[in-house]
mmCIF file of C-alpha atoms in Angstrom:
data_model
loop_
_atom_site.group_PDB
_atom_site.id
_atom_site.type_symbol
_atom_site.label_atom_id
_atom_site.label_comp_id
_atom_site.label_asym_id
_atom_site.label_seq_id
_atom_site.Cartn_x
_atom_site.Cartn_y
_atom_site.Cartn_z
ATOM 1 C CA MET A 12 172.558 299.838 52.974
ATOM 2 C CA SER A 13 172.505 297.080 55.577
ATOM 3 C CA GLU A 14 173.460 293.458 56.102
ATOM 4 C CA GLN A 15 170.090 292.554 54.596
ATOM 5 C CA GLU A 16 171.097 294.373 51.383
ATOM 6 C CA ILE A 17 168.109 296.652 51.146
ATOM 7 C CA GLU A 18 168.125 298.785 48.024
ATOM 8 C CA ILE A 19 166.607 302.273 48.187
ATOM 9 C CA ARG A 20 165.347 303.642 44.904
ATOM 10 C CA VAL A 21 164.163 307.181 44.195
ATOM 11 C CA LEU A 22 161.300 307.269 41.707
ATOM 12 C CA PRO A 23 160.604 310.512 39.796
ATOM 13 C CA SER A 24 157.080 309.389 38.947
ATOM 14 C CA LEU A 25 154.502 306.841 40.048
ATOM 15 C CA ASP A 26 154.662 305.549 36.481
ATOM 16 C CA ALA A 27 157.812 303.777 37.707
ATOM 17 C CA ILE A 28 155.871 301.548 40.130
ATOM 18 C CA ASP A 29 152.602 299.759 39.519
ATOM 19 C CA ALA A 30 149.565 300.361 41.675
ATOM 20 C CA GLU A 31 149.484 296.798 43.008
ATOM 21 C CA THR A 32 153.048 297.010 44.354
ATOM 22 C CA TRP A 33 152.539 300.453 45.883
ATOM 23 C CA ASP A 34 149.180 299.643 47.460
ATOM 24 C CA ALA A 35 150.449 296.351 48.923
ATOM 25 C CA CYS A 36 152.473 298.635 51.215
ATOM 26 C CA ALA A 37 150.178 301.687 51.380
ATOM 27 C CA CYS A 38 146.846 299.960 51.988
ATOM 28 C CA PRO A 39 147.231 296.182 52.387
ATOM 29 C CA GLU A 40 143.850 296.125 54.158
ATOM 30 C CA ALA A 41 142.217 297.086 50.845
ATOM 31 C CA VAL A 42 143.976 294.592 48.570
ATOM 32 C CA GLU A 43 140.877 292.426 48.293
ATOM 33 C CA GLY A 44 138.545 295.313 47.580
ATOM 34 C CA GLY A 45 138.039 296.856 51.007
ATOM 35 C CA ARG A 46 138.231 300.543 51.756
ATOM 36 C CA PRO A 47 141.753 301.827 52.541
ATOM 37 C CA ASN A 48 142.421 303.204 55.993
ATOM 38 C CA ASP A 49 144.064 306.230 54.396
ATOM 39 C CA PRO A 50 142.722 307.241 50.964
ATOM 40 C CA PHE A 51 145.472 309.844 50.519
ATOM 41 C CA THR A 52 148.445 307.478 50.302
ATOM 42 C CA THR A 53 146.877 305.177 47.717
ATOM 43 C CA HIS A 54 148.521 304.988 44.324
ATOM 44 C CA ARG A 55 145.373 306.399 42.695
ATOM 45 C CA PHE A 56 145.245 309.543 44.856
ATOM 46 C CA LEU A 57 148.938 310.399 44.588
ATOM 47 C CA LYS A 58 148.875 309.697 40.849
ATOM 48 C CA ALA A 59 145.873 311.996 40.456
ATOM 49 C CA LEU A 60 147.977 314.772 42.001
ATOM 50 C CA GLU A 61 150.822 313.974 39.646
ATOM 51 C CA ASP A 62 148.783 313.499 36.451
ATOM 52 C CA SER A 63 146.839 316.716 37.095
ATOM 53 C CA ASN A 64 150.037 318.756 37.564
ATOM 54 C CA SER A 65 148.999 319.571 41.131
ATOM 55 C CA VAL A 66 152.530 318.393 41.960
ATOM 56 C CA GLY A 67 155.538 318.388 39.690
ATOM 57 C CA PRO A 68 157.411 321.091 37.747
ATOM 58 C CA GLY A 69 156.452 324.613 38.724
ATOM 59 C CA THR A 70 154.530 323.623 41.860
ATOM 60 C CA GLY A 71 157.361 323.419 44.398
ATOM 61 C CA TRP A 72 156.446 319.750 44.979
ATOM 62 C CA GLN A 73 158.811 317.610 42.888
ATOM 63 C CA PRO A 74 158.128 313.867 43.311
ATOM 64 C CA GLN A 75 160.990 311.818 44.735
ATOM 65 C CA TYR A 76 159.093 308.709 45.844
ATOM 66 C CA LEU A 77 161.078 306.210 47.878
ATOM 67 C CA GLN A 78 161.017 302.458 47.285
ATOM 68 C CA ALA A 79 162.779 299.957 49.573
ATOM 69 C CA ILE A 80 163.535 296.592 47.969
ATOM 70 C CA MET A 81 164.902 293.484 49.681
ATOM 71 C CA GLN A 82 165.640 290.298 47.755
ATOM 72 C CA GLY A 83 163.534 291.503 44.857
ATOM 73 C CA GLN A 84 160.486 292.371 46.985
ATOM 74 C CA THR A 85 159.219 295.862 47.708
ATOM 75 C CA ILE A 86 159.074 296.122 51.499
ATOM 76 C CA GLY A 87 158.253 299.811 51.772
ATOM 77 C CA VAL A 88 157.460 302.996 49.884
ATOM 78 C CA ALA A 89 157.065 306.644 50.885
ATOM 79 C CA PRO A 90 155.533 309.714 49.218
ATOM 80 C CA MET A 91 158.533 312.036 49.239
ATOM 81 C CA TYR A 92 158.981 315.366 47.468
ATOM 82 C CA ALA A 93 161.732 317.909 46.972
ATOM 83 C CA LYS A 94 160.208 321.170 48.183
ATOM 84 C CA GLY A 95 161.050 324.648 46.916
ATOM 85 C CA HIS A 96 158.867 326.371 49.531
ATOM 86 C CA SER A 97 156.829 325.539 52.636
ATOM 87 C CA GLN A 98 153.347 325.950 51.164
ATOM 88 C CA GLY A 99 150.666 323.266 51.365
ATOM 89 C CA GLU A 100 152.171 321.532 54.400
ATOM 90 C CA TYR A 101 150.075 322.820 57.362
ATOM 91 C CA ILE A 102 152.827 322.104 59.894
ATOM 92 C CA PHE A 103 154.697 325.335 59.586
ATOM 93 C CA ASP A 104 158.464 325.786 59.402
ATOM 94 C CA HIS A 105 158.569 329.270 57.852
ATOM 95 C CA ASN A 106 160.345 330.685 60.913
ATOM 96 C CA TRP A 107 162.939 327.927 60.696
ATOM 97 C CA ALA A 108 163.534 328.777 57.035
ATOM 98 C CA HIS A 109 163.933 332.492 57.764
ATOM 99 C CA ALA A 110 166.343 331.848 60.640
ATOM 100 C CA TYR A 111 168.352 329.336 58.615
ATOM 101 C CA GLU A 112 168.754 331.735 55.708
ATOM 102 C CA ARG A 113 169.522 334.726 57.959
ATOM 103 C CA SER A 114 172.407 332.696 59.353
ATOM 104 C CA GLY A 115 173.778 332.220 55.820
ATOM 105 C CA GLY A 116 172.330 328.814 55.007
ATOM 106 C CA ARG A 117 170.125 327.675 52.137
ATOM 107 C CA TYR A 118 166.928 326.136 53.463
ATOM 108 C CA TYR A 119 165.369 325.211 50.121
ATOM 109 C CA PRO A 120 165.204 322.755 48.541
ATOM 110 C CA LYS A 121 164.316 320.424 51.378
ATOM 111 C CA LEU A 122 162.809 316.938 51.427
ATOM 112 C CA GLN A 123 159.233 316.368 52.564
ATOM 113 C CA ILE A 124 157.582 313.014 53.229
ATOM 114 C CA ALA A 125 153.929 313.946 53.159
ATOM 115 C CA VAL A 126 150.708 313.938 51.207
ATOM 116 C CA PRO A 127 150.751 317.272 49.365
ATOM 117 C CA HIS A 128 148.126 319.839 50.388
ATOM 118 C CA THR A 129 146.601 317.372 52.862
ATOM 119 C CA PRO A 130 146.745 317.878 56.660
ATOM 120 C CA ALA A 131 145.446 314.404 57.496
ATOM 121 C CA THR A 132 147.166 311.958 59.828
ATOM 122 C CA GLY A 133 148.252 308.647 58.346
ATOM 123 C CA ARG A 134 151.220 306.371 57.820
ATOM 124 C CA ARG A 135 154.033 308.038 55.926
ATOM 125 C CA PHE A 136 156.463 305.120 55.872
ATOM 126 C CA LEU A 137 154.271 302.710 53.948
ATOM 127 C CA THR A 138 155.694 299.324 54.824
ATOM 128 C CA HIS A 139 154.604 295.876 53.747
ATOM 129 C CA PRO A 140 152.936 294.131 56.729
ATOM 130 C CA ASP A 141 155.592 291.390 56.723
ATOM 131 C CA PHE A 142 158.454 293.913 56.973
ATOM 132 C CA ALA A 143 157.063 296.749 59.106
ATOM 133 C CA GLU A 144 160.091 297.427 61.315
ATOM 134 C CA THR A 145 162.728 296.667 58.701
ATOM 135 C CA GLY A 146 160.962 298.689 56.029
ATOM 136 C CA LEU A 147 160.464 301.740 58.237
ATOM 137 C CA SER A 148 164.097 301.765 59.331
ATOM 138 C CA ALA A 149 165.254 301.441 55.722
ATOM 139 C CA LEU A 150 163.027 304.267 54.509
ATOM 140 C CA VAL A 151 164.085 306.606 57.333
ATOM 141 C CA GLN A 152 167.766 305.915 56.818
ATOM 142 C CA GLY A 153 167.407 306.164 53.052
ATOM 143 C CA ALA A 154 165.653 309.544 53.226
ATOM 144 C CA VAL A 155 168.219 310.994 55.646
ATOM 145 C CA GLN A 156 171.100 309.677 53.572
ATOM 146 C CA LEU A 157 169.590 311.168 50.421
ATOM 147 C CA ALA A 158 169.235 314.575 52.074
ATOM 148 C CA ASP A 159 172.757 314.429 53.480
ATOM 149 C CA ASN A 160 174.394 313.222 50.274
ATOM 150 C CA ASN A 161 172.795 316.075 48.349
ATOM 151 C CA GLY A 162 173.688 318.734 50.909
ATOM 152 C CA LEU A 163 170.056 319.551 51.619
ATOM 153 C CA SER A 164 169.113 321.484 54.719
ATOM 154 C CA SER A 165 166.479 319.184 56.112
ATOM 155 C CA LEU A 166 163.978 316.338 55.919
ATOM 156 C CA HIS A 167 160.413 316.637 57.249
ATOM 157 C CA VAL A 168 157.799 313.925 57.803
ATOM 158 C CA THR A 169 154.443 315.558 58.412
ATOM 159 C CA PHE A 170 151.164 314.203 59.837
ATOM 160 C CA CYS A 171 152.693 310.828 60.601
ATOM 161 C CA THR A 172 151.153 308.417 63.099
ATOM 162 C CA GLU A 173 152.075 308.411 66.768
ATOM 163 C CA ALA A 174 153.769 305.028 66.320
ATOM 164 C CA GLU A 175 155.882 306.424 63.480
ATOM 165 C CA ARG A 176 156.765 309.428 65.610
ATOM 166 C CA ASP A 177 158.101 307.131 68.318
ATOM 167 C CA ALA A 178 159.974 304.909 65.857
ATOM 168 C CA GLY A 179 161.440 307.905 64.038
ATOM 169 C CA ALA A 180 162.590 309.459 67.304
ATOM 170 C CA ASP A 181 164.338 306.197 68.174
ATOM 171 C CA LEU A 182 166.154 306.469 64.833
ATOM 172 C CA GLY A 183 167.384 309.986 65.604
ATOM 173 C CA LEU A 184 164.725 312.235 64.101
ATOM 174 C CA MET A 185 163.272 315.138 66.089
ATOM 175 C CA ALA A 186 159.604 314.762 67.030
ATOM 176 C CA ARG A 187 157.164 317.644 66.866
ATOM 177 C CA THR A 188 153.679 317.897 68.417
ATOM 178 C CA THR A 189 150.946 320.094 66.949
ATOM 179 C CA GLN A 190 147.159 319.964 67.161
ATOM 180 C CA GLN A 191 143.947 319.719 65.197
ATOM 181 C CA PHE A 192 140.271 319.315 66.093
ATOM 182 C CA HIS A 193 138.685 315.883 65.603
ATOM 183 C CA TRP A 194 135.203 314.558 66.281
ATOM 184 C CA LEU A 195 135.031 311.130 67.931
ATOM 185 C CA ASN A 196 132.143 308.730 67.424
ATOM 186 C CA ASP A 197 131.129 307.077 70.688
ATOM 187 C CA GLY A 198 128.815 304.649 68.937
ATOM 188 C CA TYR A 199 126.069 307.229 68.461
ATOM 189 C CA ALA A 200 122.843 305.950 66.907
ATOM 190 C CA ASP A 201 122.140 309.324 65.300
ATOM 191 C CA PHE A 202 122.916 313.037 65.582
ATOM 192 C CA ASP A 203 120.414 313.477 68.419
ATOM 193 C CA ALA A 204 122.261 310.834 70.436
ATOM 194 C CA PHE A 205 125.464 312.817 69.966
ATOM 195 C CA MET A 206 123.756 316.066 71.003
ATOM 196 C CA ALA A 207 122.473 314.383 74.153
ATOM 197 C CA THR A 208 126.080 314.298 75.392
ATOM 198 C CA LEU A 209 126.422 318.093 75.155
ATOM 199 C CA SER A 210 125.734 320.637 77.838
ATOM 200 C CA SER A 211 122.252 322.133 77.523
ATOM 201 C CA ARG A 212 123.601 325.536 76.474
ATOM 202 C CA LYS A 213 125.785 324.070 73.717
ATOM 203 C CA ARG A 214 122.994 321.758 72.597
ATOM 204 C CA LYS A 215 120.625 324.710 72.234
ATOM 205 C CA LYS A 216 123.218 326.666 70.249
ATOM 206 C CA MET A 217 123.867 323.733 67.936
ATOM 207 C CA ARG A 218 120.166 323.242 67.229
ATOM 208 C CA LYS A 219 119.847 326.949 66.481
ATOM 209 C CA GLU A 220 122.798 326.870 64.069
ATOM 210 C CA ARG A 221 121.441 323.854 62.217
ATOM 211 C CA ALA A 222 118.002 325.466 61.923
ATOM 212 C CA GLN A 223 119.545 328.689 60.591
ATOM 213 C CA ALA A 224 121.583 326.768 58.035
ATOM 214 C CA GLN A 225 118.654 324.659 56.877
ATOM 215 C CA ALA A 226 116.634 327.848 56.352
ATOM 216 C CA PHE A 227 118.933 329.108 53.588
ATOM 217 C CA GLY A 228 116.175 328.511 51.052
ATOM 218 C CA GLY A 229 117.278 325.312 49.372
ATOM 219 C CA SER A 230 118.266 321.685 49.940
ATOM 220 C CA ILE A 231 121.422 319.895 51.057
ATOM 221 C CA GLN A 232 122.500 316.643 49.415
ATOM 222 C CA THR A 233 125.488 314.312 49.701
ATOM 223 C CA PHE A 234 126.931 312.629 46.618
ATOM 224 C CA SER A 235 129.406 309.747 46.566
ATOM 225 C CA GLY A 236 130.534 307.038 44.171
ATOM 226 C CA ASP A 237 128.458 306.721 41.022
ATOM 227 C CA ASP A 238 126.087 309.448 42.237
ATOM 228 C CA LEU A 239 128.820 311.990 41.566
ATOM 229 C CA ARG A 240 128.524 313.686 38.184
ATOM 230 C CA PRO A 241 130.792 316.037 36.213
ATOM 231 C CA GLU A 242 128.368 318.930 36.802
ATOM 232 C CA HIS A 243 128.924 318.559 40.543
ATOM 233 C CA TRP A 244 132.625 319.188 40.000
ATOM 234 C CA ASP A 245 131.899 322.176 37.771
ATOM 235 C CA ALA A 246 130.095 323.759 40.725
ATOM 236 C CA PHE A 247 132.641 322.711 43.299
ATOM 237 C CA TRP A 248 135.547 323.991 41.229
ATOM 238 C CA GLU A 249 134.020 327.469 41.431
ATOM 239 C CA PHE A 250 133.768 327.150 45.223
ATOM 240 C CA TYR A 251 137.302 325.785 45.507
ATOM 241 C CA GLN A 252 138.803 328.562 43.388
ATOM 242 C CA ASP A 253 137.193 331.237 45.542
ATOM 243 C CA THR A 254 138.384 329.701 48.811
ATOM 244 C CA GLY A 255 141.845 328.936 47.437
ATOM 245 C CA ALA A 256 142.326 332.457 46.122
ATOM 246 C CA ARG A 257 141.422 333.942 49.507
ATOM 247 C CA LYS A 258 143.516 331.533 51.609
ATOM 248 C CA TRP A 259 146.574 330.786 49.536
ATOM 249 C CA GLY A 260 146.536 333.212 46.611
ATOM 250 C CA THR A 261 146.470 330.354 44.114
ATOM 251 C CA PRO A 262 144.507 327.089 44.526
ATOM 252 C CA TYR A 263 146.788 324.096 45.074
ATOM 253 C CA LEU A 264 144.756 321.643 43.002
ATOM 254 C CA THR A 265 144.188 322.082 39.276
ATOM 255 C CA ARG A 266 140.854 321.707 37.517
ATOM 256 C CA ARG A 267 142.153 318.498 35.965
ATOM 257 C CA PHE A 268 142.528 316.939 39.433
ATOM 258 C CA PHE A 269 138.761 316.959 39.856
ATOM 259 C CA ARG A 270 138.259 315.482 36.387
ATOM 260 C CA ILE A 271 140.591 312.631 37.299
ATOM 261 C CA ALA A 272 138.920 312.325 40.701
ATOM 262 C CA GLN A 273 135.585 311.742 38.984
ATOM 263 C CA GLU A 274 137.131 308.782 37.159
ATOM 264 C CA THR A 275 139.376 307.199 39.789
ATOM 265 C CA LEU A 276 138.527 308.588 43.247
ATOM 266 C CA ARG A 277 134.748 308.967 43.369
ATOM 267 C CA ASP A 278 134.303 305.962 45.660
ATOM 268 C CA ASP A 279 136.696 307.632 48.128
ATOM 269 C CA MET A 280 134.759 310.892 48.332
ATOM 270 C CA ALA A 281 131.574 312.359 49.786
ATOM 271 C CA LEU A 282 130.629 315.727 48.311
ATOM 272 C CA VAL A 283 128.046 317.756 50.258
ATOM 273 C CA LEU A 284 126.305 320.382 48.106
ATOM 274 C CA ALA A 285 123.743 323.053 48.932
ATOM 275 C CA GLU A 286 121.334 323.802 46.074
ATOM 276 C CA ARG A 287 119.161 326.907 45.887
ATOM 277 C CA ASP A 288 116.926 328.098 43.047
ATOM 278 C CA GLY A 289 118.210 325.390 40.734
ATOM 279 C CA ARG A 290 121.930 325.954 41.222
ATOM 280 C CA TYR A 291 124.589 324.903 43.688
ATOM 281 C CA VAL A 292 125.664 327.703 46.004
ATOM 282 C CA ALA A 293 128.030 325.976 48.460
ATOM 283 C CA GLY A 294 129.842 322.695 48.943
ATOM 284 C CA ALA A 295 132.171 320.709 51.188
ATOM 285 C CA LEU A 296 134.378 317.850 50.004
ATOM 286 C CA ASN A 297 135.203 314.908 52.276
ATOM 287 C CA PHE A 298 137.346 311.823 51.723
ATOM 288 C CA ILE A 299 136.321 308.497 53.229
ATOM 289 C CA GLY A 300 138.712 306.105 54.973
ATOM 290 C CA ALA A 301 137.930 302.773 56.570
ATOM 291 C CA GLN A 302 137.533 304.403 59.997
ATOM 292 C CA THR A 303 137.731 308.144 59.361
ATOM 293 C CA LEU A 304 135.961 310.845 57.392
ATOM 294 C CA TYR A 305 138.394 313.553 56.312
ATOM 295 C CA GLY A 306 136.991 317.037 55.745
ATOM 296 C CA ARG A 307 139.081 318.732 53.073
ATOM 297 C CA TYR A 308 137.653 321.653 51.108
ATOM 298 C CA TRP A 309 134.783 324.111 51.398
ATOM 299 C CA GLY A 310 133.562 326.988 49.287
ATOM 300 C CA CYS A 311 130.486 329.002 48.358
ATOM 301 C CA THR A 312 129.131 331.596 45.960
ATOM 302 C CA GLU A 313 126.443 332.794 48.358
ATOM 303 C CA HIS A 314 126.828 333.484 52.054
ATOM 304 C CA HIS A 315 124.095 332.220 54.379
ATOM 305 C CA PRO A 316 124.155 332.127 58.201
ATOM 306 C CA CYS A 317 125.759 328.953 59.595
ATOM 307 C CA LEU A 318 125.796 327.155 56.225
ATOM 308 C CA HIS A 319 129.563 326.681 56.552
ATOM 309 C CA PHE A 320 129.128 324.969 59.933
ATOM 310 C CA GLU A 321 126.344 322.772 58.579
ATOM 311 C CA LEU A 322 128.110 321.562 55.442
ATOM 312 C CA CYS A 323 131.592 321.173 56.895
ATOM 313 C CA TYR A 324 130.998 319.958 60.451
ATOM 314 C CA TYR A 325 127.439 318.815 61.125
ATOM 315 C CA GLN A 326 126.916 317.022 57.815
ATOM 316 C CA ALA A 327 130.307 315.346 58.322
ATOM 317 C CA ILE A 328 129.156 314.054 61.704
ATOM 318 C CA ASP A 329 125.957 312.756 60.102
ATOM 319 C CA ILE A 330 127.956 310.911 57.438
ATOM 320 C CA ALA A 331 130.313 309.407 60.021
ATOM 321 C CA ILE A 332 127.430 308.188 62.186
ATOM 322 C CA ASN A 333 125.527 306.753 59.216
ATOM 323 C CA GLN A 334 128.613 304.918 57.926
ATOM 324 C CA GLY A 335 129.818 303.769 61.332
ATOM 325 C CA LEU A 336 133.093 305.690 61.100
ATOM 326 C CA ALA A 337 135.118 306.255 64.254
ATOM 327 C CA ARG A 338 136.093 309.871 63.747
ATOM 328 C CA VAL A 339 135.984 313.006 61.637
ATOM 329 C CA GLU A 340 139.214 314.895 60.971
ATOM 330 C CA ALA A 341 138.131 318.399 60.062
ATOM 331 C CA GLY A 342 141.448 319.659 58.671
ATOM 332 C CA ALA A 343 143.918 322.205 59.932
ATOM 333 C CA GLN A 344 143.420 324.831 62.629
ATOM 334 C CA GLY A 345 140.106 326.367 63.696
ATOM 335 C CA GLU A 346 139.212 326.702 67.383
ATOM 336 C CA HIS A 347 135.658 327.455 66.244
ATOM 337 C CA LYS A 348 135.329 323.690 65.703
ATOM 338 C CA LEU A 349 135.426 323.177 69.466
ATOM 339 C CA ALA A 350 131.873 324.477 69.920
ATOM 340 C CA ARG A 351 130.709 322.044 67.210
ATOM 341 C CA GLY A 352 131.852 318.953 69.086
ATOM 342 C CA TYR A 353 135.378 318.645 67.709
ATOM 343 C CA LEU A 354 137.994 318.196 70.426
ATOM 344 C CA PRO A 355 141.684 319.175 70.297
ATOM 345 C CA THR A 356 143.883 316.246 69.308
ATOM 346 C CA GLN A 357 147.640 315.900 69.012
ATOM 347 C CA THR A 358 149.185 315.588 65.562
ATOM 348 C CA HIS A 359 152.774 314.550 64.916
ATOM 349 C CA SER A 360 155.719 315.160 62.623
ATOM 350 C CA LEU A 361 159.396 314.233 62.404
ATOM 351 C CA HIS A 362 162.332 316.393 61.381
ATOM 352 C CA TRP A 363 166.019 316.030 60.522
ATOM 353 C CA VAL A 364 168.239 319.084 60.107
ATOM 354 C CA ASN A 365 171.682 318.843 58.553
ATOM 355 C CA ASP A 366 173.351 321.631 60.534
ATOM 356 C CA ALA A 367 174.110 320.354 64.062
ATOM 357 C CA GLY A 368 173.914 323.765 65.748
ATOM 358 C CA PHE A 369 170.640 324.630 64.076
ATOM 359 C CA ALA A 370 169.280 321.170 64.941
ATOM 360 C CA ASP A 371 170.050 321.789 68.632
ATOM 361 C CA ALA A 372 168.181 325.096 68.523
ATOM 362 C CA ILE A 373 165.162 323.461 66.892
ATOM 363 C CA ALA A 374 165.204 320.607 69.412
ATOM 364 C CA ASN A 375 164.981 323.129 72.257
ATOM 365 C CA TYR A 376 162.159 324.942 70.476
ATOM 366 C CA LEU A 377 160.246 321.687 69.916
ATOM 367 C CA GLN A 378 160.448 320.792 73.601
ATOM 368 C CA ALA A 379 158.955 324.153 74.609
ATOM 369 C CA GLU A 380 156.349 323.941 71.856
ATOM 370 C CA ARG A 381 155.324 320.430 72.906
ATOM 371 C CA GLU A 382 154.712 321.563 76.469
ATOM 372 C CA ALA A 383 152.692 324.561 75.239
ATOM 373 C CA VAL A 384 150.563 322.403 72.926
ATOM 374 C CA GLU A 385 149.829 319.895 75.679
ATOM 375 C CA GLU A 386 148.765 322.706 78.002
ATOM 376 C CA GLU A 387 146.601 324.310 75.326
ATOM 377 C CA ILE A 388 144.864 321.007 74.561
ATOM 378 C CA GLU A 389 144.084 320.570 78.240
ATOM 379 C CA ILE A 390 142.647 324.093 78.511
ATOM 380 C CA LEU A 391 140.627 323.854 75.291
ATOM 381 C CA THR A 392 139.171 320.501 76.270
ATOM 382 C CA GLU A 393 137.863 322.092 79.453
ATOM 383 C CA TYR A 394 135.951 324.568 77.293
ATOM 384 C CA GLY A 395 134.499 321.822 75.101
ATOM 385 C CA PRO A 396 130.737 321.500 74.558
ATOM 386 C CA PHE A 397 130.336 318.168 76.336
ATOM 387 C CA LYS A 398 128.788 317.577 79.711
ATOM 388 C CA ARG A 399 131.458 317.380 82.391
ATOM 389 C CA VAL A 400 131.151 313.612 82.789
ATOM 390 C CA GLU A 401 131.678 313.138 79.041
ATOM 391 C CA ILE A 402 134.872 315.200 79.069
ATOM 392 C CA GLU A 403 136.274 313.237 81.995
ATOM 393 C CA GLU A 404 135.551 309.932 80.259
ATOM 394 C CA GLN A 405 137.178 311.030 76.970
ATOM 395 C CA GLN A 406 140.276 312.224 78.825
#
C-alpha cells in the first residue's frame, strides 16, 4: 500500500483479533487497568454487539473491521461495517440515498466506520500511539480503496473527533458538521453549584422539575459495576423495548446484549432506575468514559411528570459531578436539553462518494449545512439557561 509496506486486512469478526491487540490501539490509556476514554470502541463493547447478534447477518450492519499491520505490528484498527440501510447512524444521509437511487445509482451497500447504534463522539481510526499519523492515513486509504475496488457508492465515518475530521479532510474526504447537546462540568462541587450559574428564572424552573420528578411516589437509585444485577436488566429490557418500538419500530439491541453486558460491560455502565411500589417503573442507561458520561437509553412503564428529565439529564449531571467527569453527552437531537443546562456542540463526520458529480453536489450541500449549523448553535446558545456572563465565558 505504501513504501512502508502497510498491510490492510478486513476482519469479518472480532474473533480474528485478540482483545489486547485491538485495545492497544482503541484504548491505550486503559492498558494497565484504567478506564477507557471511549467505552464504545473497546473490544469488549463491539464484541458484545457481535456476539448478541445486534450486528451481523440480518441487521444491516455486517462487520468488516479494518486492521493495519506494519512489520508484523498492528498500528491501527477501525470498526467498519457494510451497511444495507441508514438506520442506527444518527447522522442522516437518507436524502443522499434517495437522490443517488433516483439518478440510477445503487446507494446500498455502503461502508460505515462507526459504533453501531451509538451517537457518541470518539476516535474512529484507532491508531497505536506510536503510529498515529501513519496508522490513520493507512486506515483512510484502505477504507476508500476497499469501497472503490468493490464498486460501492460511498464510505462514511460518523461521530469522529475534530482532529480526525481535519486529518480526513486533508486526505480528500468531505467533512460534515452536525450538532448535539452536551453538558460541561466547570469544576462544580455539587448540583447546587451548577444551578448557581443559571439565570434565576431557569434555576427556579429546574428546581420545580426536580421536585415534581422526585414526587413520583418512589425512589431513584444508580447501579454500576458489581451492584448491577440480572433483575435490573429484566426491568430495563422492558423499558428499552417500549422506547425502541416507538422510535425505530424494532429495538436495535437484542436481549442477549444486556446479558453479555452484565458479564463484560458492567464496570462501564451506570444504570439509573426509578422504583415505585416494589417494582421498577423507569430507567436510563449511561456509559462511563474516562472524562465523559454518555447518556444512551431511556424507557418507562409509567409516566410521571418530569421523571424523564430527572433520570436522563439531572441524574447524569449528578453522576458526572460526583465522579469528576468533564462532560455529559446526552445523545442525539433534542433542543429540550437546552433548558436543562446542555449546550449545543458541534459533531463531525467524514464522507467519500464514488461518483464525482454526486460528490460535488454533496460538497456544496455540506458547505451550506455547515454554515446553517454554526448559525443555529450561536442562536441556541443565546437562549441557554446560563447567566449572561457564563455564556460569554463558555463561548
